[in-house]
Tab-separated table of C-alpha atoms (C1' of nucleotides) in Angstrom:
chain	number	residue	atom	x	y	z
V	1	MET	CA	-17.017	-220.649	51.563
V	2	ASN	CA	-18.097	-217.468	53.308
V	3	ALA	CA	-19.717	-218.100	57.266
V	4	LEU	CA	-21.148	-214.644	57.299
V	5	ALA	CA	-20.739	-211.883	59.937
V	6	PRO	CA	-23.315	-211.032	62.328
V	7	ARG	CA	-25.608	-209.437	60.253
V	8	PRO	CA	-26.804	-205.736	60.908
V	9	VAL	CA	-29.957	-207.964	60.584
V	10	GLU	CA	-32.980	-207.535	58.903
V	11	ARG	CA	-34.627	-209.905	62.067
V	12	GLY	CA	-38.003	-209.878	62.460
V	13	ARG	CA	-39.593	-208.239	59.585
V	14	PRO	CA	-42.248	-209.316	57.860
V	15	ALA	CA	-42.121	-212.989	57.968
V	16	GLY	CA	-44.151	-214.175	54.383
V	17	ARG	CA	-47.116	-215.991	54.542
V	18	THR	CA	-46.338	-219.764	55.135
V	19	THR	CA	-46.632	-221.848	52.223
V	20	ARG	CA	-46.019	-225.882	51.857
V	21	GLN	CA	-43.218	-224.906	49.600
V	22	ARG	CA	-40.668	-222.844	52.183
V	23	SER	CA	-42.226	-225.123	54.516
V	24	ALA	CA	-40.353	-227.820	52.407
V	25	VAL	CA	-37.219	-226.209	52.340
V	26	ARG	CA	-36.716	-224.826	55.504
V	27	ARG	CA	-37.480	-229.038	56.245
V	28	VAL	CA	-34.807	-229.935	53.727
V	29	LEU	CA	-32.767	-227.338	55.753
V	30	ASP	CA	-33.302	-228.646	59.384
V	31	ASP	CA	-33.294	-232.022	58.214
V	32	CYS	CA	-29.282	-232.246	56.333
V	33	ALA	CA	-28.233	-229.838	58.741
V	34	ASP	CA	-25.275	-229.081	56.766
V	35	PHE	CA	-23.628	-226.802	53.708
V	36	VAL	CA	-26.859	-227.857	50.875
V	37	SER	CA	-26.674	-225.212	47.376
V	38	ALA	CA	-29.721	-223.819	46.228
V	39	GLN	CA	-29.406	-226.727	43.384
V	40	ALA	CA	-29.269	-230.100	45.419
V	41	LEU	CA	-32.219	-228.554	47.958
V	42	HIS	CA	-33.936	-228.310	44.445
V	43	GLU	CA	-32.948	-232.339	43.990
V	44	ARG	CA	-33.584	-232.929	47.266
V	45	LEU	CA	-36.863	-231.623	46.752
V	46	ALA	CA	-37.963	-233.024	42.875
V	47	THR	CA	-38.147	-236.436	44.829
V	48	THR	CA	-41.114	-235.275	47.749
V	49	ASP	CA	-44.490	-235.288	46.868
V	50	LEU	CA	-44.270	-231.683	47.038
V	51	PRO	CA	-40.991	-230.737	43.960
V	52	VAL	CA	-40.545	-226.825	44.500
V	53	GLY	CA	-39.398	-224.633	41.730
V	54	LEU	CA	-35.483	-223.674	41.132
V	55	ALA	CA	-36.889	-220.128	41.488
V	56	THR	CA	-38.735	-220.736	44.963
V	57	VAL	CA	-35.652	-222.136	46.251
V	58	TYR	CA	-33.804	-219.418	45.582
V	59	ARG	CA	-36.465	-217.047	46.751
V	60	THR	CA	-36.808	-218.912	49.900
V	61	LEU	CA	-33.114	-218.856	51.125
V	62	ARG	CA	-33.036	-214.854	50.185
V	63	GLU	CA	-35.294	-214.112	52.804
V	64	LEU	CA	-34.372	-217.046	55.765
V	65	GLU	CA	-31.126	-215.509	54.861
V	66	ARG	CA	-32.304	-211.660	55.189
V	67	ALA	CA	-34.218	-212.761	58.272
V	68	GLY	CA	-30.640	-214.531	59.909
V	69	HIS	CA	-31.136	-217.984	60.049
V	70	LEU	CA	-28.548	-219.425	57.284
V	71	ASP	CA	-25.370	-219.692	58.115
V	72	VAL	CA	-23.495	-219.032	54.116
V	73	VAL	CA	-20.874	-219.631	51.820
V	74	ARG	CA	-19.101	-219.693	49.043
V	75	ASP	CA	-17.158	-222.168	46.830
V	76	LYS	CA	-14.520	-221.442	45.007
V	77	THR	CA	-17.176	-221.981	41.289
V	78	GLY	CA	-18.741	-219.353	42.840
V	79	GLU	CA	-21.783	-221.479	43.953
V	80	ARG	CA	-23.197	-220.549	47.584
V	81	ARG	CA	-23.650	-222.747	50.012
V	82	TYR	CA	-26.534	-222.245	53.160
V	83	ARG	CA	-26.250	-224.147	56.263
V	84	LYS	CA	-29.728	-223.525	58.972
V	85	ARG	CA	-28.050	-221.280	61.385
V	86	PRO	CA	-28.179	-222.145	65.150
V	87	ASP	CA	-30.558	-220.293	67.188
V	88	ASP	CA	-27.676	-218.355	69.245
V	89	GLY	CA	-25.952	-216.854	66.793
V	90	HIS	CA	-24.008	-217.256	63.883
V	91	ARG	CA	-20.775	-219.748	63.897
V	92	HIS	CA	-17.974	-219.769	61.853
V	93	TYR	CA	-17.288	-223.118	59.796
V	94	LEU	CA	-14.239	-225.599	59.018
V	95	ILE	CA	-14.648	-227.069	55.766
V	96	CYS	CA	-13.874	-230.650	54.005
V	97	ARG	CA	-12.520	-229.280	50.272
V	98	ALA	CA	-12.937	-232.981	49.620
V	99	CYS	CA	-16.150	-234.678	50.873
V	100	GLY	CA	-18.127	-231.303	52.097
V	101	ARG	CA	-19.077	-231.334	55.342
V	102	SER	CA	-18.598	-229.137	57.980
V	103	ARG	CA	-18.161	-228.837	61.707
V	104	PRO	CA	-18.492	-225.722	63.362
V	105	VAL	CA	-15.155	-224.065	65.401
V	106	GLU	CA	-14.927	-222.056	68.037
V	107	SER	CA	-13.852	-218.514	66.839
V	108	GLN	CA	-13.978	-215.641	69.868
V	109	ALA	CA	-10.667	-215.394	69.096
V	110	VAL	CA	-12.159	-214.132	66.282
V	111	GLU	CA	-15.250	-212.468	66.770
V	112	GLU	CA	-12.764	-210.395	69.398
V	113	TRP	CA	-10.221	-209.479	66.483
V	114	ALA	CA	-13.599	-208.572	64.166
V	115	GLU	CA	-15.141	-206.682	67.075
V	116	ARG	CA	-12.207	-204.625	67.861
V	117	THR	CA	-11.108	-203.550	64.541
V	118	GLY	CA	-13.855	-202.324	63.341
V	119	ARG	CA	-14.445	-200.031	66.621
V	120	LEU	CA	-10.580	-198.683	66.416
V	121	SER	CA	-10.836	-198.242	62.252
V	122	GLY	CA	-13.426	-196.049	63.172
V	123	TYR	CA	-16.198	-197.241	60.212
V	124	ALA	CA	-19.230	-197.976	60.263
V	125	ALA	CA	-21.369	-201.674	60.235
V	126	VAL	CA	-18.423	-203.443	60.456
V	127	GLU	CA	-19.123	-207.540	59.570
V	128	HIS	CA	-17.092	-209.928	59.041
V	129	ILE	CA	-16.186	-213.292	57.007
V	130	VAL	CA	-14.200	-215.764	58.080
V	131	GLU	CA	-14.096	-219.668	57.259
V	132	LEU	CA	-11.617	-222.461	57.156
V	133	THR	CA	-11.445	-225.136	54.148
V	134	GLY	CA	-8.988	-227.953	54.817
V	135	ILE	CA	-8.858	-231.851	54.335
V	136	CYS	CA	-10.909	-234.580	56.953
V	137	THR	CA	-9.230	-236.959	58.347
V	138	ARG	CA	-11.484	-239.359	56.128
V	139	CYS	CA	-10.514	-237.926	53.088
V	140	ARG	CA	-6.508	-237.479	53.849
V	141	ARG	CA	-6.969	-241.149	53.798
V	142	ASP	CA	-9.892	-241.894	51.058
V	143	LYS	CA	-9.955	-239.263	48.606
V	144	PRO	CA	-7.921	-237.183	46.328
V	145	GLU	CA	-9.189	-233.438	46.943
V	146	ARG	CA	-11.654	-232.421	44.565
V	147	PRO	CA	-10.904	-229.016	43.471
V	148	ASP	CA	-14.043	-227.264	43.570
V	149	GLY	CA	-15.170	-228.185	47.736
V	150	GLY	CA	-17.124	-231.226	46.863
V	151	HIS	CA	-20.818	-232.427	47.925
V	152	GLY	CA	-22.349	-231.752	44.269
A	1	MET	CA	-15.323	-210.560	49.622
A	2	ASN	CA	-12.882	-212.758	50.855
A	3	ALA	CA	-9.500	-212.260	51.122
A	4	LEU	CA	-7.596	-215.422	50.538
A	5	ALA	CA	-5.566	-217.574	52.668
A	6	PRO	CA	-2.120	-218.649	52.546
A	7	ARG	CA	-2.267	-220.659	50.043
A	8	PRO	CA	-0.641	-224.295	49.691
A	9	VAL	CA	1.407	-222.028	47.081
A	10	GLU	CA	2.452	-223.094	43.705
A	11	ARG	CA	4.732	-220.226	43.517
A	12	GLY	CA	7.894	-221.361	41.605
A	13	ARG	CA	6.119	-223.145	38.582
A	14	PRO	CA	6.959	-222.201	35.197
A	15	ALA	CA	6.258	-218.503	34.503
A	16	GLY	CA	4.864	-218.132	31.314
A	17	ARG	CA	6.334	-216.532	28.613
A	18	THR	CA	6.514	-212.405	29.247
A	19	THR	CA	3.858	-210.677	26.494
A	20	ARG	CA	3.274	-207.056	26.609
A	21	GLN	CA	-0.335	-207.639	27.232
A	22	ARG	CA	0.836	-209.295	31.024
A	23	SER	CA	2.898	-207.245	31.898
A	24	ALA	CA	-0.353	-204.233	30.931
A	25	VAL	CA	-1.900	-206.631	33.840
A	26	ARG	CA	0.097	-205.527	36.047
A	27	ARG	CA	1.153	-202.220	35.489
A	28	VAL	CA	-2.678	-201.135	35.508
A	29	LEU	CA	-2.532	-204.400	39.312
A	30	ASP	CA	0.364	-201.851	40.074
A	31	ASP	CA	-0.911	-198.598	39.137
A	32	CYS	CA	-4.317	-199.018	41.686
A	33	ALA	CA	-3.211	-200.990	44.508
A	34	ASP	CA	-6.237	-201.558	45.345
A	35	PHE	CA	-8.887	-204.240	44.180
A	36	VAL	CA	-10.469	-203.747	41.159
A	37	SER	CA	-12.833	-206.158	39.034
A	38	ALA	CA	-11.091	-208.700	36.068
A	39	GLN	CA	-14.491	-205.750	33.936
A	40	ALA	CA	-12.801	-203.010	35.352
A	41	LEU	CA	-9.106	-203.586	34.075
A	42	HIS	CA	-10.451	-204.117	31.135
A	43	GLU	CA	-11.823	-201.395	30.654
A	44	ARG	CA	-9.232	-199.450	31.583
A	45	LEU	CA	-6.792	-200.993	29.229
A	46	ALA	CA	-9.203	-199.874	26.936
A	47	THR	CA	-8.061	-196.839	26.641
A	48	THR	CA	-4.530	-197.953	26.541
A	49	ASP	CA	-1.899	-197.761	23.074
A	50	LEU	CA	-2.367	-201.839	24.332
A	51	PRO	CA	-5.991	-202.284	24.904
A	52	VAL	CA	-6.079	-206.817	26.101
A	53	GLY	CA	-8.631	-208.657	25.881
A	54	LEU	CA	-11.490	-209.856	28.543
A	55	ALA	CA	-10.698	-213.223	28.421
A	56	THR	CA	-6.851	-212.271	28.175
A	57	VAL	CA	-7.201	-210.975	31.409
A	58	TYR	CA	-8.968	-213.073	33.368
A	59	ARG	CA	-6.624	-215.826	32.674
A	60	THR	CA	-2.989	-212.972	33.362
A	61	LEU	CA	-5.177	-213.663	36.404
A	62	ARG	CA	-5.948	-216.853	37.056
A	63	GLU	CA	-2.303	-217.075	36.352
A	64	LEU	CA	-1.232	-214.311	39.313
A	65	GLU	CA	-3.546	-215.450	41.167
A	66	ARG	CA	-2.479	-219.405	41.279
A	67	ALA	CA	1.567	-217.510	41.737
A	68	GLY	CA	0.315	-216.247	44.552
A	69	HIS	CA	0.691	-212.452	43.669
A	70	LEU	CA	-2.636	-211.178	44.695
A	71	ASP	CA	-4.686	-211.712	46.948
A	72	VAL	CA	-8.655	-212.234	45.613
A	73	VAL	CA	-12.304	-210.585	47.096
A	74	ARG	CA	-15.425	-211.373	45.995
A	75	ASP	CA	-18.164	-209.291	46.601
A	76	LYS	CA	-22.014	-209.627	47.445
A	77	THR	CA	-22.626	-209.636	43.365
A	78	GLY	CA	-20.209	-212.731	43.248
A	79	GLU	CA	-17.697	-210.296	41.285
A	80	ARG	CA	-14.151	-211.300	42.131
A	81	ARG	CA	-11.718	-208.574	42.891
A	82	TYR	CA	-8.500	-208.549	42.554
A	83	ARG	CA	-5.421	-206.460	44.360
A	84	LYS	CA	-1.788	-207.162	44.329
A	85	ARG	CA	-0.760	-209.098	47.077
A	86	PRO	CA	2.290	-207.287	49.131
A	87	ASP	CA	6.043	-209.241	48.651
A	88	ASP	CA	5.742	-210.110	52.553
A	89	GLY	CA	2.868	-212.144	52.031
A	90	HIS	CA	-1.344	-212.041	52.543
A	91	ARG	CA	-3.306	-209.829	53.959
A	92	HIS	CA	-6.407	-209.092	55.095
A	93	TYR	CA	-8.809	-206.089	54.652
A	94	LEU	CA	-11.120	-203.747	55.406
A	95	ILE	CA	-13.298	-202.698	52.236
A	96	CYS	CA	-15.456	-199.386	52.064
A	97	ARG	CA	-18.813	-201.137	51.268
A	98	ALA	CA	-19.605	-198.314	49.554
A	99	CYS	CA	-16.973	-197.035	47.524
A	100	GLY	CA	-15.385	-199.929	47.744
A	101	ARG	CA	-11.873	-198.592	48.637
A	102	SER	CA	-9.483	-200.911	50.995
A	103	ARG	CA	-7.121	-201.408	54.267
A	104	PRO	CA	-5.093	-203.926	55.167
A	105	VAL	CA	-6.035	-204.181	58.848
A	106	GLU	CA	-3.458	-205.950	61.338
A	107	SER	CA	-4.338	-209.292	61.472
A	108	GLN	CA	-2.045	-211.765	63.523
A	109	ALA	CA	-4.818	-212.387	65.854
A	110	VAL	CA	-7.082	-213.708	62.989
A	111	GLU	CA	-3.782	-216.059	61.349
A	112	GLU	CA	-3.098	-217.332	65.088
A	113	TRP	CA	-6.247	-218.423	65.097
A	114	ALA	CA	-6.342	-219.780	62.183
A	115	GLU	CA	-3.573	-221.752	62.322
A	116	ARG	CA	-4.431	-222.922	66.094
A	117	THR	CA	-7.717	-223.762	64.627
A	118	GLY	CA	-6.671	-225.986	62.187
A	119	ARG	CA	-3.720	-227.780	63.423
A	120	LEU	CA	-6.270	-228.890	66.589
A	121	SER	CA	-8.335	-229.817	64.162
A	122	GLY	CA	-6.254	-232.635	62.633
A	123	TYR	CA	-7.479	-231.776	58.918
A	124	ALA	CA	-4.922	-231.416	56.107
A	125	ALA	CA	-3.756	-228.853	54.023
A	126	VAL	CA	-6.092	-225.915	55.966
A	127	GLU	CA	-6.376	-222.295	54.623
A	128	HIS	CA	-8.387	-219.811	55.872
A	129	ILE	CA	-10.605	-216.950	53.798
A	130	VAL	CA	-11.236	-213.880	56.369
A	131	GLU	CA	-12.528	-210.098	55.006
A	132	LEU	CA	-13.903	-207.033	56.705
A	133	THR	CA	-16.217	-204.632	55.643
A	134	GLY	CA	-18.200	-201.561	56.411
A	135	ILE	CA	-18.741	-198.076	55.869
A	136	CYS	CA	-15.936	-195.437	56.610
A	137	THR	CA	-15.722	-191.751	57.912
A	138	ARG	CA	-16.032	-190.835	54.792
A	139	CYS	CA	-18.616	-192.027	53.241
A	140	ARG	CA	-21.064	-191.754	56.034
A	141	ARG	CA	-21.132	-188.334	55.694
A	142	ASP	CA	-21.425	-188.651	51.948
A	143	LYS	CA	-23.266	-191.001	50.286
A	144	PRO	CA	-26.183	-193.767	50.561
A	145	GLU	CA	-24.758	-197.147	51.706
A	146	ARG	CA	-24.865	-199.282	48.248
A	147	PRO	CA	-26.059	-203.077	47.857
A	148	ASP	CA	-23.313	-204.220	46.782
A	149	GLY	CA	-19.825	-203.054	47.679
A	150	GLY	CA	-19.343	-200.387	45.205
A	151	HIS	CA	-16.520	-199.742	43.035
A	152	GLY	CA	-17.970	-200.843	39.300
Q	1	DG	C1'	10.364	-222.896	13.585
Q	2	DT	C1'	7.091	-223.989	17.195
Q	3	DT	C1'	4.874	-223.549	20.592
Q	4	DT	C1'	2.509	-220.236	23.363
Q	5	DT	C1'	-0.537	-216.888	23.813
Q	6	DT	C1'	-4.270	-213.998	22.188
Q	7	DG	C1'	-8.871	-212.140	20.696
Q	8	DC	C1'	-13.107	-213.046	19.732
Q	9	DA	C1'	-17.514	-215.339	20.062
Q	10	DA	C1'	-19.589	-219.203	21.911
Q	11	DA	C1'	-20.774	-221.854	25.944
Q	12	DG	C1'	-20.699	-222.201	30.951
Q	13	DC	C1'	-22.612	-221.578	35.972
Q	14	DT	C1'	-25.400	-220.222	38.760
Q	15	DT	C1'	-28.688	-216.583	40.139
Q	16	DT	C1'	-32.666	-213.626	39.275
Q	17	DT	C1'	-36.572	-211.595	36.408
Q	18	DG	C1'	-41.380	-211.328	34.559
Q	19	DC	C1'	-45.736	-212.832	34.025
Q	20	DA	C1'	-49.890	-215.620	34.302
Q	21	DA	C1'	-52.018	-218.918	37.113
Q	22	DT	C1'	-52.458	-220.527	42.017
Q	23	DC	C1'	-52.646	-220.275	46.913
Q	24	DC	C1'	-53.034	-218.300	51.648
Q	25	DG	C1'	-55.514	-216.048	54.568
B	1	DC	C1'	-61.954	-211.776	46.945
B	2	DG	C1'	-57.548	-209.686	46.812
B	3	DG	C1'	-52.829	-209.384	47.397
B	4	DA	C1'	-48.868	-212.759	47.849
B	5	DT	C1'	-46.624	-216.176	46.441
B	6	DT	C1'	-45.475	-220.494	42.606
B	7	DG	C1'	-43.167	-222.148	38.287
B	8	DC	C1'	-41.509	-221.860	33.873
B	9	DA	C1'	-38.890	-219.969	30.750
B	10	DA	C1'	-36.238	-216.177	29.872
B	11	DA	C1'	-32.542	-213.110	31.170
B	12	DA	C1'	-28.622	-211.156	33.362
B	13	DG	C1'	-23.677	-211.363	34.660
B	14	DC	C1'	-19.246	-213.057	35.664
B	15	DT	C1'	-16.194	-216.110	34.597
B	16	DT	C1'	-14.498	-219.963	30.718
B	17	DT	C1'	-13.549	-222.664	26.568
B	18	DG	C1'	-12.822	-223.417	21.342
B	19	DC	C1'	-10.026	-222.836	17.475
B	20	DA	C1'	-7.670	-220.068	14.065
B	21	DA	C1'	-4.421	-216.046	13.766
B	22	DA	C1'	-0.583	-214.526	15.578
B	23	DA	C1'	3.684	-213.489	19.276
B	24	DA	C1'	7.463	-215.312	21.499
B	25	DC	C1'	11.557	-217.621	22.257
DNA sequence: GTTTTTGCAAAGCTTTTGCAATCCG
DNA sequence: CGGATTGCAAAAGCTTTGCAAAAAC
């Protein structure tokens, strides 16, 4: 559930090799364009021409995360979910606790607050985590709230 | 690292029995007045007149959390840390990634942003998670940054 | 005297790691 | 070829759960 702060990024670091597995992971991330857990990714890939090992999925995600290509979120169970980050910078999201679907929200106010608070505090390398969860209009009609935040 | 949103709280629910163990847990939480992990709590209690089992610590924390008495945060390792919530409502914190110490920050701007964003979205029961991390002035001089956010 | 709570050990989950086999360049 | 990468299974953590013994009211 935590949309990542603008990391003091390690962008531009050695990219590693381009393997079929890594490409496959990126492709799925692009395709769904919503938050997915490592395990879900692994399952989707399992039904593919090129199944990818769970460990590799995790490793690839960690890499993409470090490179600043992903927004990351943690649900109440502690599971991490990943979503492709737009090229023009990180986003914050409003995530439905019932169906798991996410939408980016306007967050300039928080960005400014975070920047200002960090600056005034005298702390170095201040990062922020901000996220919103709720029940979307559709789910409010249809389903009961799931405790974990949905979207296995 | 997530400072909890103003829960659609379950306050005022049956409080359960008052046992020596639960009192002990609350006492430690009051004493340190900073974020502590369940395991750290358990260790502190271990050296006491009344050691408390780890499972009991977890159960007590879960209860206090549900009752809205705690602010909760998750570090990068996924470990949860708990801190007594002031009586007048939840806070957001700036936490030092090196030493783990936390200080509440002024957060009216975020509160308003969250409220407004939730209202405009049409989502129900919107909750927010907001937190800041950085390196405090003292640690900037003294120690190197720890990867996990400190305070074992 | 019931009902709740405790404690221990075992189980559950997600994520990480060791290492031989494999692949990329 | 040589070093990076994959996969599997095992290991690591944190947290939860089952169940008999103990405590609370």
